[in-house]
Amino acid sequence: MSETKIVDARGSFCPGPLMELIAAMKEVEVGDEVEVLSTDEGSANDVPEWLEKVGHEMVDNFQEEGVYHIRARKAK
Amino acid sequence: MKKILIVGGGMGGTILANNLARRLRRELDKGDVKITMLSASDQHMYQPGLLYVAFGKAMPDELYRDQASLLEPGIEFHVDPVESFHLDNNQVATVSGKTYDYDYIAIATGSQAKPDNIPGLLEHGHHVYTEEAALKTWEALSSFEGGNVAIVTGVPHKCPMVPLEITFMMHDYFKDRGILDQVSFKYTYPIGRLHSLVNVGKWAEKEFDRLGIEYETLFNPKEVDGDSRQVHSEEGSTLDYDLLIAIPPHKGMDTIESNELGTSGWIPTDRATLNVEGHDNAFVLGDTTNLPISKAGSTAHYEAEVLGENIAAQVKHGRRVRDYDGKVFCFIEAGKDRATFASFNYTTPPDPQPPTETVHWFKLAYNQLYWNSVRGLL
C-alpha cells in the first residue's frame, strides 16, 4: 500500500514548491505519492515540467480556493 | 521555578537564549527562571564567513568565538549534546548521561552538508560548508589554471544565495588572476530558473548573459564520475568539468532522525507558532524546522526573536504575543565588490534592487556585526 506525503509549500518563495517537492521525493519510496500544496502560480507549470523531464508520474493537478494541489507518484 | 531548555548553540539558539535572558532578567536573578543551553561545541562559528575563506578573503580563525563569551550572564551552558528527546515527559538525556527536565524546550540543532549523499561528490567536488572544505576550495581555486568550472546544487541546502554568490565571486576572482579568458562557467540549478526567487532568477540571468556565464536549469546532480570528470543529472543530462563546485544537499542532525522527531532530521513545525507539532511547550527554530522557507541564518534570527517574545510572555503572563510571519533577509554578493539583498515573508515576495558597492560593504560590515547580532544586540 503506497502512502501520500503532503508537502505544504504555501507561501514559499524560497526554496519554493518545486524545490520542496524535489526534496520530498528523495524521502519516499518508489510507488509512494507526494502532494504539494502551493500558492505560487508558476507551480502549475514548473512542477509538471520537472516531473515529465525526470520521469515521475503526475497523478493529479487542480486548484482549490487559491491553492494548487499537485500530486505525483515516484516512478524510479 | 520555570525551566527553559535550549538545545543547540548556533545562531538561532544563541539569539533566543540571550533574548530570553534580557526579557527575563529579573526572574533569572531571583531564581524564578532557569535558562539552560546544551550544545555540541564550546565554539561558535560564523558559518557565512566560510564563503570568503574559499577565496582567501577570510581566515578560519576569524570566524570563531568561545560560545560561553556570547551568552548573557545567568545562562547555564553545557557542552553536552542531547542524545534522546522525551517530549511527552518534558525531558532530554545527554551524551554524558545526564537528564534535563524543562517547562519549555527550543530545539535548534541545525543542519549538516551531506556531499556523500550524491555518489562521487565528496571525492571530486568542492564546497564551502565546513572549514576543511572551504580551505580545500581555496586551494583548488588558487591553483586552477583554466578549463570548465561546473556549479551544481543539491536539494535541500542552506544559504540559498550561495550558488549565485560563489559563481559571481569566482568570475571576479579569475578575472583578477588574469585567467578569465581560459575559464568556461556552467551554472546549473535544480528548478526551471536560475534561482528559487523569481526576481532574483531574472536578475541573475541578465548578469550571467552579460558576463558570459552559461547555465542549465532542471539539473539535479545524481552522481559524479571522477574518471571522466562528468556529473550526471536525475533528468538525464551530463555535465563536463575540470573544477566542480557544489552546494551539497543537506540533512538535519542525526539525533533528530534517530529520535524519530522528523524525517531527514527536519521537525514538523507549526509555521506561525513554531511549535513542534503536537507539543505546546516545545518549539523549533532555524534549519531544524520542516518549514518551506530558506534555511538561512536570518530565518533563525527572526524566528528566535518571535520565540523570545512568546516564551518570555508565556512565563510572565501565560500567553504568547505574536506569530512568525515567515520573514527572511538574505544578502547576495554579486561579485567581489557589489551586492544586493532579498527580503520576503510568507505573503510578500522579494524585489531585489541592482547591486551596489554600498550593500557589499554593509555585508562585509555585517560579517563583524554578527557578533553583536548573535548576542541579541542587533
Coordinates of C-alpha atoms in Angstrom, one line a residue, chain B:
Chain B
M1 CA 10.9 27.7 39.0
K2 CA 10.3 27.7 35.3
K3 CA 13.0 25.8 33.3
I4 CA 13.7 26.8 29.7
L5 CA 16.0 24.4 27.8
I6 CA 17.6 25.4 24.5
V7 CA 19.2 22.6 22.5
G8 CA 21.8 23.9 20.1
G9 CA 24.3 26.7 20.4
G10 CA 24.2 28.0 16.8
M11 CA 22.8 31.4 15.7
G12 CA 19.1 30.6 16.5
G13 CA 19.7 29.0 19.9
T14 CA 22.2 31.7 21.0
I15 CA 19.9 34.7 19.9
L16 CA 17.0 33.0 21.6
A17 CA 18.9 32.4 24.9
N18 CA 20.2 36.0 25.0
N19 CA 16.8 37.4 24.1
L20 CA 15.1 35.4 26.9
A21 CA 17.8 36.3 29.4
R22 CA 17.2 40.0 28.8
R23 CA 13.4 39.7 28.9
L24 CA 13.5 37.6 32.0
R25 CA 16.4 39.2 33.8
R26 CA 14.5 39.9 37.0
E27 CA 13.1 36.4 37.1
L28 CA 16.6 34.9 36.4
D29 CA 18.2 36.9 39.1
K30 CA 15.5 36.0 41.6
G31 CA 15.9 32.3 40.7
D32 CA 12.3 32.1 39.4
V33 CA 13.6 31.1 35.9
K34 CA 16.4 29.0 34.7
I35 CA 17.8 29.0 31.1
T36 CA 20.0 26.2 30.1
M37 CA 21.8 25.7 26.8
L38 CA 23.1 22.3 25.6
S39 CA 25.5 22.4 22.7
A40 CA 27.8 20.1 20.8
S41 CA 30.7 22.5 20.9
D42 CA 32.3 25.2 23.1
Q43 CA 33.0 27.2 19.9
H44 CA 30.6 29.3 17.8
M45 CA 31.3 29.6 14.1
Y46 CA 30.1 32.4 11.8
Q47 CA 29.2 30.0 9.0
P48 CA 28.6 32.5 6.2
G49 CA 32.3 33.5 6.6
L50 CA 33.3 30.2 5.0
L51 CA 32.4 31.6 1.6
Y52 CA 35.1 34.2 2.0
V53 CA 37.6 31.6 3.2
A54 CA 37.2 29.9 -0.2
F55 CA 38.6 33.0 -1.8
G56 CA 41.4 33.7 0.7
K57 CA 39.5 36.8 1.9
A58 CA 39.0 35.4 5.5
M59 CA 41.0 33.0 7.6
P60 CA 39.0 30.4 9.5
D61 CA 40.3 31.5 12.9
E62 CA 38.5 34.9 12.4
L63 CA 35.2 33.0 12.3
Y64 CA 35.2 31.5 15.8
R65 CA 34.4 32.8 19.3
D66 CA 34.0 31.0 22.6
Q67 CA 30.3 30.2 22.9
A68 CA 30.3 31.0 26.6
S69 CA 31.6 34.5 25.9
L70 CA 28.5 35.2 23.7
L71 CA 25.9 34.4 26.3
E72 CA 24.2 36.7 28.8
P73 CA 25.2 36.2 32.5
G74 CA 23.0 33.7 34.2
I75 CA 22.5 31.3 31.2
E76 CA 23.7 27.9 32.2
F77 CA 25.8 26.5 29.3
H78 CA 27.0 22.9 28.9
V79 CA 28.9 21.2 26.1
D80 CA 26.8 18.1 26.3
P81 CA 24.7 17.3 23.2
V82 CA 21.3 15.7 23.6
E83 CA 21.2 12.0 22.8
S84 CA 17.5 11.3 23.4
F85 CA 14.4 13.5 23.5
H86 CA 11.4 12.6 25.6
L87 CA 8.9 15.3 24.7
D88 CA 6.0 13.6 26.3
N89 CA 7.8 13.6 29.7
N90 CA 9.4 17.1 29.3
Q91 CA 12.9 15.6 29.5
V92 CA 16.0 15.0 27.5
A93 CA 19.0 12.8 28.1
T94 CA 22.5 13.8 27.0
V95 CA 25.6 12.1 25.7
S96 CA 27.3 12.4 29.2
G97 CA 24.4 10.5 30.7
K98 CA 22.7 13.5 32.4
T99 CA 19.0 14.1 32.4
Y100 CA 17.4 17.6 32.0
D101 CA 13.8 18.3 32.5
Y102 CA 12.1 21.5 31.4
D103 CA 8.9 23.5 31.2
Y104 CA 9.8 24.9 27.7
I105 CA 12.2 23.5 25.2
A106 CA 13.5 25.0 22.0
I107 CA 15.3 22.8 19.5
A108 CA 17.8 24.5 17.3
T109 CA 20.3 21.7 16.3
G110 CA 20.7 22.9 12.7
S111 CA 21.7 21.0 9.6
Q112 CA 24.7 19.4 8.0
A113 CA 26.0 19.2 4.5
K114 CA 25.9 15.7 3.1
P115 CA 28.0 15.7 -0.1
D116 CA 28.3 11.9 0.4
N117 CA 24.6 11.6 -0.4
I118 CA 25.5 12.1 -4.1
P119 CA 27.9 9.3 -5.2
G120 CA 31.3 10.8 -6.1
L121 CA 30.6 14.3 -5.0
L122 CA 32.5 14.1 -1.7
E123 CA 35.6 12.8 -3.5
H124 CA 35.5 15.1 -6.6
G125 CA 33.6 18.2 -5.7
H126 CA 34.4 21.3 -3.7
H127 CA 32.2 23.2 -1.3
V128 CA 32.2 25.8 1.4
Y129 CA 30.0 24.2 4.2
T130 CA 32.8 23.1 6.6
E131 CA 36.1 24.7 7.5
E132 CA 38.1 21.9 5.9
A133 CA 36.0 22.0 2.7
A134 CA 36.3 25.8 2.4
L135 CA 40.1 25.6 2.8
K136 CA 40.3 22.9 0.1
T137 CA 38.2 25.0 -2.2
W138 CA 40.5 28.0 -1.6
E139 CA 43.4 25.7 -2.6
A140 CA 41.6 24.5 -5.7
L141 CA 40.6 28.0 -6.8
S142 CA 44.0 29.5 -6.3
S143 CA 45.7 26.7 -8.2
F144 CA 43.2 26.5 -11.1
E145 CA 44.8 27.4 -14.4
G146 CA 41.7 27.3 -16.6
G147 CA 39.1 24.9 -18.0
N148 CA 35.4 24.1 -17.3
V149 CA 34.0 25.2 -14.0
A150 CA 30.8 23.4 -13.2
I151 CA 28.5 24.6 -10.4
V152 CA 25.9 22.0 -9.2
T153 CA 23.3 22.3 -6.4
G154 CA 21.8 19.6 -4.2
V155 CA 18.4 19.8 -2.6
P156 CA 17.7 20.8 0.1
H157 CA 20.5 23.1 1.0
K158 CA 21.2 26.0 3.4
C159 CA 22.2 29.6 2.5
P160 CA 20.2 29.7 -0.8
M161 CA 22.2 32.6 -2.2
V162 CA 25.5 30.6 -2.2
P163 CA 25.1 29.1 -5.7
L164 CA 24.8 32.5 -7.3
E165 CA 27.3 34.2 -4.9
I166 CA 30.1 31.7 -5.4
T167 CA 29.6 31.9 -9.2
F168 CA 29.8 35.7 -9.3
M169 CA 32.8 35.7 -6.9
M170 CA 34.6 33.1 -9.0
H171 CA 34.1 35.2 -12.1
D172 CA 35.8 38.2 -10.5
Y173 CA 38.4 36.1 -8.8
F174 CA 39.6 34.5 -12.1
K175 CA 39.4 37.9 -13.7
D176 CA 41.7 39.4 -11.1
R177 CA 44.1 36.4 -11.6
G178 CA 44.1 37.2 -15.4
I179 CA 42.8 33.8 -16.5
L180 CA 39.1 34.6 -17.1
D181 CA 39.5 34.0 -20.8
Q182 CA 40.7 30.5 -20.1
V183 CA 37.7 29.7 -17.9
S184 CA 34.2 28.4 -19.0
F185 CA 31.5 28.5 -16.4
K186 CA 28.5 26.2 -16.4
Y187 CA 26.0 27.1 -13.7
T188 CA 23.2 24.5 -13.1
Y189 CA 20.1 24.8 -10.9
P190 CA 17.6 22.2 -9.7
I191 CA 14.4 24.0 -10.9
G192 CA 13.4 25.8 -14.1
R193 CA 15.1 29.1 -13.5
L194 CA 18.4 30.4 -12.1
H195 CA 17.2 30.9 -8.5
S196 CA 14.2 29.9 -6.4
L197 CA 13.2 33.6 -6.1
V198 CA 11.7 34.6 -9.4
N199 CA 13.0 38.1 -9.4
V200 CA 16.5 37.0 -8.3
G201 CA 16.5 34.5 -11.1
K202 CA 15.6 37.1 -13.7
W203 CA 18.3 39.4 -12.4
A204 CA 20.9 36.6 -12.4
E205 CA 20.0 35.6 -15.9
K206 CA 20.8 39.1 -17.2
E207 CA 24.0 39.2 -15.2
F208 CA 25.1 35.8 -16.5
D209 CA 24.4 36.7 -20.1
R210 CA 26.4 39.9 -19.6
L211 CA 29.3 38.0 -18.1
G212 CA 29.2 35.1 -20.5
I213 CA 28.3 32.5 -17.8
E214 CA 26.4 29.6 -19.3
Y215 CA 23.6 27.9 -17.4
E216 CA 21.4 24.9 -17.4
T217 CA 18.2 24.6 -15.4
L218 CA 16.2 21.5 -14.2
F219 CA 19.6 19.9 -13.3
N220 CA 19.7 17.8 -10.1
P221 CA 23.0 16.1 -9.6
K222 CA 22.7 12.3 -9.4
E223 CA 26.3 11.1 -9.4
V224 CA 29.8 12.3 -10.2
D225 CA 32.2 10.2 -12.4
G226 CA 35.6 11.3 -11.3
D227 CA 37.4 9.3 -14.0
S228 CA 35.6 11.0 -16.9
R229 CA 35.1 14.3 -15.0
Q230 CA 31.4 14.3 -15.6
V231 CA 28.3 14.9 -13.5
H232 CA 25.1 13.0 -14.4
S233 CA 21.8 14.5 -13.5
E234 CA 18.5 13.0 -12.4
E235 CA 17.0 14.5 -15.6
G236 CA 19.4 12.5 -17.8
S237 CA 21.9 15.2 -18.9
T238 CA 25.7 15.2 -18.5
L239 CA 28.0 18.0 -17.5
D240 CA 31.8 18.1 -18.1
Y241 CA 34.0 19.7 -15.5
D242 CA 37.6 20.4 -14.7
L243 CA 36.7 22.1 -11.4
L244 CA 33.5 21.0 -9.7
I245 CA 31.9 23.4 -7.2
A246 CA 28.9 22.0 -5.3
I247 CA 26.3 23.2 -3.0
P248 CA 25.8 19.8 -1.3
P249 CA 22.4 18.5 -0.2
H250 CA 21.7 18.9 3.5
K251 CA 20.1 16.9 6.2
G252 CA 19.0 17.8 9.8
M253 CA 21.1 16.4 12.6
D254 CA 21.3 12.6 13.2
T255 CA 19.9 12.9 16.7
I256 CA 16.6 14.4 15.3
E257 CA 16.2 11.4 13.0
S258 CA 17.3 8.8 15.5
N259 CA 14.7 10.1 17.9
E260 CA 12.1 9.9 15.2
L261 CA 11.3 13.6 15.6
G262 CA 11.3 14.2 11.8
T263 CA 12.2 12.6 8.5
S264 CA 15.7 13.6 7.3
G265 CA 16.2 15.5 10.6
W266 CA 13.6 18.2 9.9
I267 CA 11.0 18.5 12.7
P268 CA 7.3 19.1 11.7
T269 CA 6.7 22.6 12.8
D270 CA 3.7 25.0 13.1
R271 CA 4.5 27.8 10.6
A272 CA 3.1 30.5 12.9
T273 CA 3.7 29.4 16.4
L274 CA 6.9 27.4 15.7
N275 CA 5.7 24.7 18.0
V276 CA 6.8 21.1 17.4
E277 CA 3.6 19.7 16.0
G278 CA 1.6 18.2 18.9
H279 CA 3.6 19.8 21.7
D280 CA 2.5 23.1 23.2
N281 CA 5.7 23.6 25.2
A282 CA 8.2 22.5 22.6
F283 CA 9.5 24.8 19.8
V284 CA 11.8 24.6 16.8
L285 CA 13.8 27.2 15.0
G286 CA 16.4 27.6 12.3
D287 CA 17.4 24.9 9.9
T288 CA 15.8 22.2 12.1
T289 CA 12.2 23.1 11.1
N290 CA 10.5 21.4 8.1
L291 CA 9.0 24.8 7.1
P292 CA 9.0 25.7 3.4
I293 CA 11.3 28.7 3.9
S294 CA 15.0 29.3 3.4
K295 CA 17.5 27.5 5.6
A296 CA 19.4 30.7 6.4
G297 CA 20.9 32.5 9.4
S298 CA 18.4 35.3 9.1
T299 CA 15.5 32.9 9.3
A300 CA 16.8 31.5 12.6
H301 CA 17.4 35.1 13.8
Y302 CA 13.8 36.3 13.1
E303 CA 12.3 33.1 14.5
A304 CA 14.4 33.5 17.6
E305 CA 13.1 37.0 18.2
V306 CA 9.5 35.8 17.9
L307 CA 10.1 32.9 20.2
G308 CA 12.0 35.1 22.7
E309 CA 8.9 37.4 23.0
N310 CA 6.5 34.5 23.1
I311 CA 8.2 32.3 25.6
A312 CA 9.0 35.2 27.9
A313 CA 5.4 36.3 27.8
Q314 CA 4.2 32.8 28.5
V315 CA 6.5 32.6 31.5
K316 CA 5.3 36.0 32.8
H317 CA 1.7 36.1 31.8
G318 CA 0.7 32.7 30.5
R319 CA 0.1 33.8 26.9
R320 CA 2.0 34.4 23.7
V321 CA 2.5 37.6 21.8
R322 CA 2.7 37.1 18.1
D323 CA 3.1 34.8 15.1
Y324 CA 6.2 34.3 13.0
D325 CA 5.4 35.7 9.5
G326 CA 8.0 33.8 7.5
K327 CA 10.4 36.7 7.4
V328 CA 13.8 36.1 5.7
F329 CA 16.5 38.5 4.7
C330 CA 19.5 37.5 2.5
F331 CA 22.4 39.5 1.3
I332 CA 23.5 38.5 -2.3
E333 CA 27.2 39.0 -3.2
A334 CA 27.2 39.9 -6.9
G335 CA 31.0 39.8 -7.4
K336 CA 34.0 40.9 -5.5
D337 CA 32.7 44.4 -4.8
R338 CA 28.9 44.6 -5.4
A339 CA 26.0 43.1 -3.6
T340 CA 22.2 43.3 -3.2
F341 CA 19.7 41.7 -0.9
A342 CA 16.3 39.9 -0.8
S343 CA 13.8 40.4 1.9
F344 CA 10.5 38.5 2.0
N345 CA 7.9 36.6 4.1
Y346 CA 5.1 34.1 3.7
T347 CA 2.9 36.7 1.8
T348 CA 5.3 39.2 0.2
P349 CA 7.9 38.2 -2.5
P350 CA 11.2 40.0 -2.6
D351 CA 12.1 42.7 -5.1
P352 CA 15.9 42.8 -5.2
Q353 CA 17.4 46.1 -6.5
P354 CA 20.5 46.4 -8.7
P355 CA 23.7 45.5 -6.8
T356 CA 25.8 48.4 -5.3
E357 CA 29.1 48.8 -3.7
T358 CA 27.4 50.2 -0.6
V359 CA 25.5 46.9 0.1
H360 CA 28.7 44.9 -0.4
W361 CA 30.4 47.0 2.2
F362 CA 27.4 46.6 4.5
K363 CA 27.6 42.9 4.1
L364 CA 31.3 42.9 5.0
A365 CA 30.4 45.1 8.0
Y366 CA 27.7 42.6 9.0
N367 CA 30.3 39.8 9.0
Q368 CA 31.8 41.7 12.0
L369 CA 28.5 43.0 13.4
Y370 CA 27.3 39.3 13.5
W371 CA 29.0 39.0 16.9
N372 CA 26.7 41.7 18.2
S373 CA 23.7 40.2 16.4
V374 CA 24.2 36.8 18.0
R375 CA 24.4 38.4 21.4
G376 CA 21.0 39.8 20.7
L377 CA 22.1 43.4 20.5
L378 CA 21.4 44.0 16.8

